[in-house]
Short mmCIF file of C-alpha atoms in Angstrom, two decimals:
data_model
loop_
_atom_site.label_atom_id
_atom_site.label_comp_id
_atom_site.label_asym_id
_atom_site.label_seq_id
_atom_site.Cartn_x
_atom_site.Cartn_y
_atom_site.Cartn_z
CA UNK A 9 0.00 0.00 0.00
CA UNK A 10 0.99 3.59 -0.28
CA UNK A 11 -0.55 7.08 -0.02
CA UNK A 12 -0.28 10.59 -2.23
CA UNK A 13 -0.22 13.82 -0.50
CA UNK A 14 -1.22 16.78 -2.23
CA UNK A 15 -0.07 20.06 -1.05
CA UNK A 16 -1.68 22.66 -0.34
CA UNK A 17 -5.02 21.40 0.30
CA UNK A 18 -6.63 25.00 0.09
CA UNK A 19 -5.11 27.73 -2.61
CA UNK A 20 -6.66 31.09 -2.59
CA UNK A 21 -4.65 33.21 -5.50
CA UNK A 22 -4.89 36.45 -7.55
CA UNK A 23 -5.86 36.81 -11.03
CA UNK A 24 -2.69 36.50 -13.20
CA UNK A 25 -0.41 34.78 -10.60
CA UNK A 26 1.52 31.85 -10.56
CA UNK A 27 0.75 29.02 -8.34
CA UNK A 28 2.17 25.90 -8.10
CA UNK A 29 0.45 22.42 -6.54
CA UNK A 30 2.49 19.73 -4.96
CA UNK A 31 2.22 16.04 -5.18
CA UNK A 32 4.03 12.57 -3.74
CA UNK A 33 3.68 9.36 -3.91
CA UNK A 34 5.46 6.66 -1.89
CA UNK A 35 3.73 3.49 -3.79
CA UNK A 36 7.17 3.53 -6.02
CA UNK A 37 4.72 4.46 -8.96
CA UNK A 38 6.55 4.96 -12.20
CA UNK A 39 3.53 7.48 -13.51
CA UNK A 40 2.31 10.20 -12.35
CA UNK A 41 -0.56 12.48 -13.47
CA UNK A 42 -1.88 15.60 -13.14
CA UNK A 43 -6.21 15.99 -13.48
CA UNK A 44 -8.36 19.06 -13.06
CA UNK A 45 -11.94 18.63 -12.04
CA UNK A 46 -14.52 21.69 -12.65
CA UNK A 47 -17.70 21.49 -10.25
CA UNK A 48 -20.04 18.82 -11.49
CA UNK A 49 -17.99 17.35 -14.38
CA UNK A 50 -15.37 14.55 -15.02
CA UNK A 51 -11.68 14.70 -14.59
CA UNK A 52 -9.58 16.00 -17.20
CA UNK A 53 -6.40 15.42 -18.02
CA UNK A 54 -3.60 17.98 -18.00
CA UNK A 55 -0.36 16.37 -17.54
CA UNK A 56 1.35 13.02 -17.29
CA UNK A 57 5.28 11.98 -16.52
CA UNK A 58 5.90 8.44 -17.06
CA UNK A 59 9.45 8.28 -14.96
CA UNK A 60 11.72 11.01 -13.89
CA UNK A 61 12.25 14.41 -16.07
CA UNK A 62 9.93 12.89 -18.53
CA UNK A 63 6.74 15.21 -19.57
CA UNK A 64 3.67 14.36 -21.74
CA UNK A 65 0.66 17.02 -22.19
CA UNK A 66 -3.18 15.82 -21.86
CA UNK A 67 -5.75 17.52 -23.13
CA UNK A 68 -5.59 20.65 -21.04
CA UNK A 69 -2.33 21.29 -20.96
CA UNK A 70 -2.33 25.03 -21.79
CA UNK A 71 -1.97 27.17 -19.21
CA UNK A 72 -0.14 25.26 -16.98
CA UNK A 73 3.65 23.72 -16.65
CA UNK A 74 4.81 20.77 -14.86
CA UNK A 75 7.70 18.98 -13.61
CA UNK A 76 8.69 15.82 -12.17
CA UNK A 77 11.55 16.31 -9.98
CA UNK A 78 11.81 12.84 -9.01
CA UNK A 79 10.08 9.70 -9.38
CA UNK A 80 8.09 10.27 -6.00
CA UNK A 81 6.95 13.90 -6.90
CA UNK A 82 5.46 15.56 -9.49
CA UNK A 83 4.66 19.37 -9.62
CA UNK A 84 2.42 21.17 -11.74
CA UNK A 85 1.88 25.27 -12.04
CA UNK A 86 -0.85 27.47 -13.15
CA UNK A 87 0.89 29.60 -14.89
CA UNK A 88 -1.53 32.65 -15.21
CA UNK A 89 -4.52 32.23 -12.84
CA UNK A 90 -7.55 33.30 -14.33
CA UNK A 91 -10.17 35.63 -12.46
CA UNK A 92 -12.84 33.46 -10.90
CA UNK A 93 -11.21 30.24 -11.61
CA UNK A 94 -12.31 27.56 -9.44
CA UNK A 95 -11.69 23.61 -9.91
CA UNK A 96 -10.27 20.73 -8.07
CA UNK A 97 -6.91 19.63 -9.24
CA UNK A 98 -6.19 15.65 -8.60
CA UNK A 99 -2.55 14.25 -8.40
CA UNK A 100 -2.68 10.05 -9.30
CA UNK A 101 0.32 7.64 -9.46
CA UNK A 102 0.33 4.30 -11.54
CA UNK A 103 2.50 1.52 -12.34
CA UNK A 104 2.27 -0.86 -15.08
CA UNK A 105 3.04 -4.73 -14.62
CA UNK A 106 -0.25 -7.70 -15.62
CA UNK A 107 -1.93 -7.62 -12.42
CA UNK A 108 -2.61 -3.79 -12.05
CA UNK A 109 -2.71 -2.30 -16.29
CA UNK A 110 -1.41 1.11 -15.01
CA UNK A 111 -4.47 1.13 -12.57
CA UNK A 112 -4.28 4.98 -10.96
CA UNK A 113 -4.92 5.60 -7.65
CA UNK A 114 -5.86 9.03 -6.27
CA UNK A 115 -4.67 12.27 -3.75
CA UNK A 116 -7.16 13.64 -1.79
CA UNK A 117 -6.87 17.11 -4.00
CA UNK A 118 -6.04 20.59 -4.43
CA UNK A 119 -8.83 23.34 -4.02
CA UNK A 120 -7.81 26.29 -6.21
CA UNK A 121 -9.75 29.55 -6.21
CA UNK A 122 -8.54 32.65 -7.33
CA UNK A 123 -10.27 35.91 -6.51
CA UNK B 2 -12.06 9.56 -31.01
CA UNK B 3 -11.84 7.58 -27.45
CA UNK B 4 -15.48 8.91 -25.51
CA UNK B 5 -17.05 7.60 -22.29
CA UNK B 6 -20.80 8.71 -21.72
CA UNK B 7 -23.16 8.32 -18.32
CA UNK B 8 -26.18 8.99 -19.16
CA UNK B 9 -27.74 8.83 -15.55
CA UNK B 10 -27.26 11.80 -13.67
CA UNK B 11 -28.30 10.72 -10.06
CA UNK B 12 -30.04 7.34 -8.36
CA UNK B 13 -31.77 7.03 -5.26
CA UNK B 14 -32.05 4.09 -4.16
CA UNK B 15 -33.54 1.74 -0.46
CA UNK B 16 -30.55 0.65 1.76
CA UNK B 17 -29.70 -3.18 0.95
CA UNK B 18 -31.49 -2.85 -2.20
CA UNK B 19 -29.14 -3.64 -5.92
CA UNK B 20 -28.32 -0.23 -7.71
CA UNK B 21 -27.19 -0.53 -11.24
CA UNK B 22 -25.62 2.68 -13.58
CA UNK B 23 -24.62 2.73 -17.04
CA UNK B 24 -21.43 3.21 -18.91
CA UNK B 25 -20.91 3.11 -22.50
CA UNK B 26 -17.57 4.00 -24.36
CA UNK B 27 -16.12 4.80 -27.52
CA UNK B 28 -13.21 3.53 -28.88
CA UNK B 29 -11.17 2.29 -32.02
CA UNK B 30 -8.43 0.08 -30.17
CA UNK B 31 -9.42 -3.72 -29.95
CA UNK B 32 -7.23 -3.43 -26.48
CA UNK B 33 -8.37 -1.54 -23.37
CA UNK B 34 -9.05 -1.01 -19.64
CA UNK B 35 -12.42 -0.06 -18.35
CA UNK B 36 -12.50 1.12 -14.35
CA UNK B 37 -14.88 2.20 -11.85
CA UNK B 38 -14.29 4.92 -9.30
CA UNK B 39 -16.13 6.31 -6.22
CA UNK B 40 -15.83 10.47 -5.50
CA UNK B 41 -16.90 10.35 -1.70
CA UNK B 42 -18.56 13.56 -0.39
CA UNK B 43 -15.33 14.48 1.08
CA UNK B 44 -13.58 14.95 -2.84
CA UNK B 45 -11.41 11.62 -2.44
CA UNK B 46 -11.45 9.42 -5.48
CA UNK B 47 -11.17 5.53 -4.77
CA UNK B 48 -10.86 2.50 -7.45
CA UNK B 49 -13.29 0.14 -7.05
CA UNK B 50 -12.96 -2.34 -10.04
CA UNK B 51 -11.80 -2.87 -13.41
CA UNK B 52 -12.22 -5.11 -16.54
CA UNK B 53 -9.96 -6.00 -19.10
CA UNK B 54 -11.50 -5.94 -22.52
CA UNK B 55 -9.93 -9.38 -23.53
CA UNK B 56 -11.62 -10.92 -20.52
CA UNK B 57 -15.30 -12.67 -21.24
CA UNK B 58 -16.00 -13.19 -17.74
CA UNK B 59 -16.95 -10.19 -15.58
CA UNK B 60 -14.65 -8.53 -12.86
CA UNK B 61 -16.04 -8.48 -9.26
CA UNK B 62 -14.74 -7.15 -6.43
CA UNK B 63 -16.75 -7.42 -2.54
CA UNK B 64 -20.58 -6.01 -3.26
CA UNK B 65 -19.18 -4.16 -6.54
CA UNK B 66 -19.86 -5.86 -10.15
CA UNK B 67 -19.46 -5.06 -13.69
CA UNK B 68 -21.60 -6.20 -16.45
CA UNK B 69 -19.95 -6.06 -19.36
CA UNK B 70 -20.98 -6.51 -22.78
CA UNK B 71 -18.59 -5.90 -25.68
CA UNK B 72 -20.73 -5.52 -28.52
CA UNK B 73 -22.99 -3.04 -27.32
CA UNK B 74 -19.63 -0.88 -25.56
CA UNK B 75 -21.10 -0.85 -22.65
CA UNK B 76 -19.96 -1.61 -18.83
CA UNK B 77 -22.70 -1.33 -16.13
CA UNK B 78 -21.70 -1.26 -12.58
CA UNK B 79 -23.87 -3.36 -10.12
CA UNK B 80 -23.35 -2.51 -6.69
CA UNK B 81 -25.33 -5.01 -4.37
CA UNK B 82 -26.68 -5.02 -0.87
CA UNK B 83 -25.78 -1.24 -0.72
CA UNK B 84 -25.38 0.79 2.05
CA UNK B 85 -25.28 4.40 3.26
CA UNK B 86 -21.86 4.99 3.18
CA UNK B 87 -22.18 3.66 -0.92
CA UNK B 88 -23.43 7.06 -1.35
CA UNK B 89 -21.28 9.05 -3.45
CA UNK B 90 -20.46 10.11 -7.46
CA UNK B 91 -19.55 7.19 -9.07
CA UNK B 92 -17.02 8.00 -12.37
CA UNK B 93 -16.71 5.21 -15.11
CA UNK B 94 -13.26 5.75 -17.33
CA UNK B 95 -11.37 4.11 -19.98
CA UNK B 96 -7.64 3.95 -21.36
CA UNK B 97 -6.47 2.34 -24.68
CA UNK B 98 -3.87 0.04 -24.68
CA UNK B 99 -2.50 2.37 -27.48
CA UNK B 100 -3.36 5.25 -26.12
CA UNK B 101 -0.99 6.31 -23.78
CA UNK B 102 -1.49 6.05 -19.64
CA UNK B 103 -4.32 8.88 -20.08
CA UNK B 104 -7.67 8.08 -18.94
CA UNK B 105 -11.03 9.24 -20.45
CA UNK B 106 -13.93 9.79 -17.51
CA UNK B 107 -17.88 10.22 -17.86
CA UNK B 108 -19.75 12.56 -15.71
CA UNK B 109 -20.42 10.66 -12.95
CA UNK B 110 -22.88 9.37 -11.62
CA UNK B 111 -24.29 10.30 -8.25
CA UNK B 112 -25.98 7.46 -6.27
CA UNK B 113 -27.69 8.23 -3.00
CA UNK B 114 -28.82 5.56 -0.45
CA UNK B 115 -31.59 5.94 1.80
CA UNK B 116 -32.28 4.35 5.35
#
């Protein structure tokens, strides 16, 4: 077993700053991932890393940078927040081998609004 | 293009009673990974179950089922003798085998269990 921690849990920011969301993993996942989640909806993929330094852009990738500093943590940053913006942001690990097919397990989540 | 789609918004259903939602998916690989996941009130996302397209027989995991019937891309989740704490949103998703680690969510579904 294993847990992620996402940090911070709360981010209150200013329109047109730069924030930047935390996540690690101690399962020894090789992937990690980066998901937003707007009120009501799906998650959406904005980033993935599939081992250290090692980038690869999702469907919402504009907007935002990330980095994986290490194969435990993976960063991501809002480059410009927008005015009003308000969404979940999920950090998930996986591995690949037969028994789990790159089966992702979840962080509890970062809370962005920005005012 | 890869698509998953749940139709049913909400279900209320009798505690110990069956509940069954709908998936269905899109897709153009003959390869891929269908999984279940449960958004708690409290935002954190847990996997519940997954099937393996190649695989005739049906995945089940405790009180959670799938029903899963290839030709009509569709994956139904069966969760039996429910109880309160089964309330939540549940989130159906897919990856391709060749499509990268990414995975495609519905909506959600959000299931709410009564005394």
């Amino acid at each position: 077993g294993g847990i992620i921690t996402q940090t911070p849990k709360f981010l209150i920011g200013q329109e047109g700053q730069k924030l930047t969301l935390k996540c690690q993993q101690n399962f020894n996942h090789d992937t990690m991932y980066w998901y937003r989640q707007d009120s009501g909806k799906g998650l959406r993929l904005i980033y993935y890393s599939i081992t250290e330094n090692d980038l690869q852009k999702g469907d919402l990738s504009e907007g935002y940078d990330a980095s994986r500093e290490k194969k435990s943590s993976f960063s991501l940053t809002v480059t410009s927040a927008q005015k009003n913006e308000m969404a979940v942001f999920l950090c998930a690990s996986s591995t690949w081998d037969w028994v789990n097919q790159d089966t992702q397990y979840f962080g509890p989540g970062t809370r962005l609004l920005v005012l | 293009a890869q698509k998953v789609t749940q139709t049913q918004t909400s279900i209320s259903v009798m505690e110990k009673t069956t509940v069954t939602m709908d998936c269905v998916y899109e897709t153009q690989d003959s390869s891929y990974f269908l999984f279940w996941y449960k958004q708690t009130a409290s935002g954190e996302i847990v996997f519940l179950i997954r099937q393996d397209s190649y695989k005739k027989e049906n995945a089940t995991v405790g009180h959670y089922s799938l029903n899963f019937q290839k030709p009509k891309s569709s994956i139904g989740l069966i969760i039996t003798a429910t109880q309160i704490e089964d309330s939540a949103v549940y989130f159906c998703a897919m990856r391709e085998d060749q499509g990268g680690r990414a995975l495609i969510f519905g909506t959600g579904t959000t299931v709410s269990v009564s005394p």
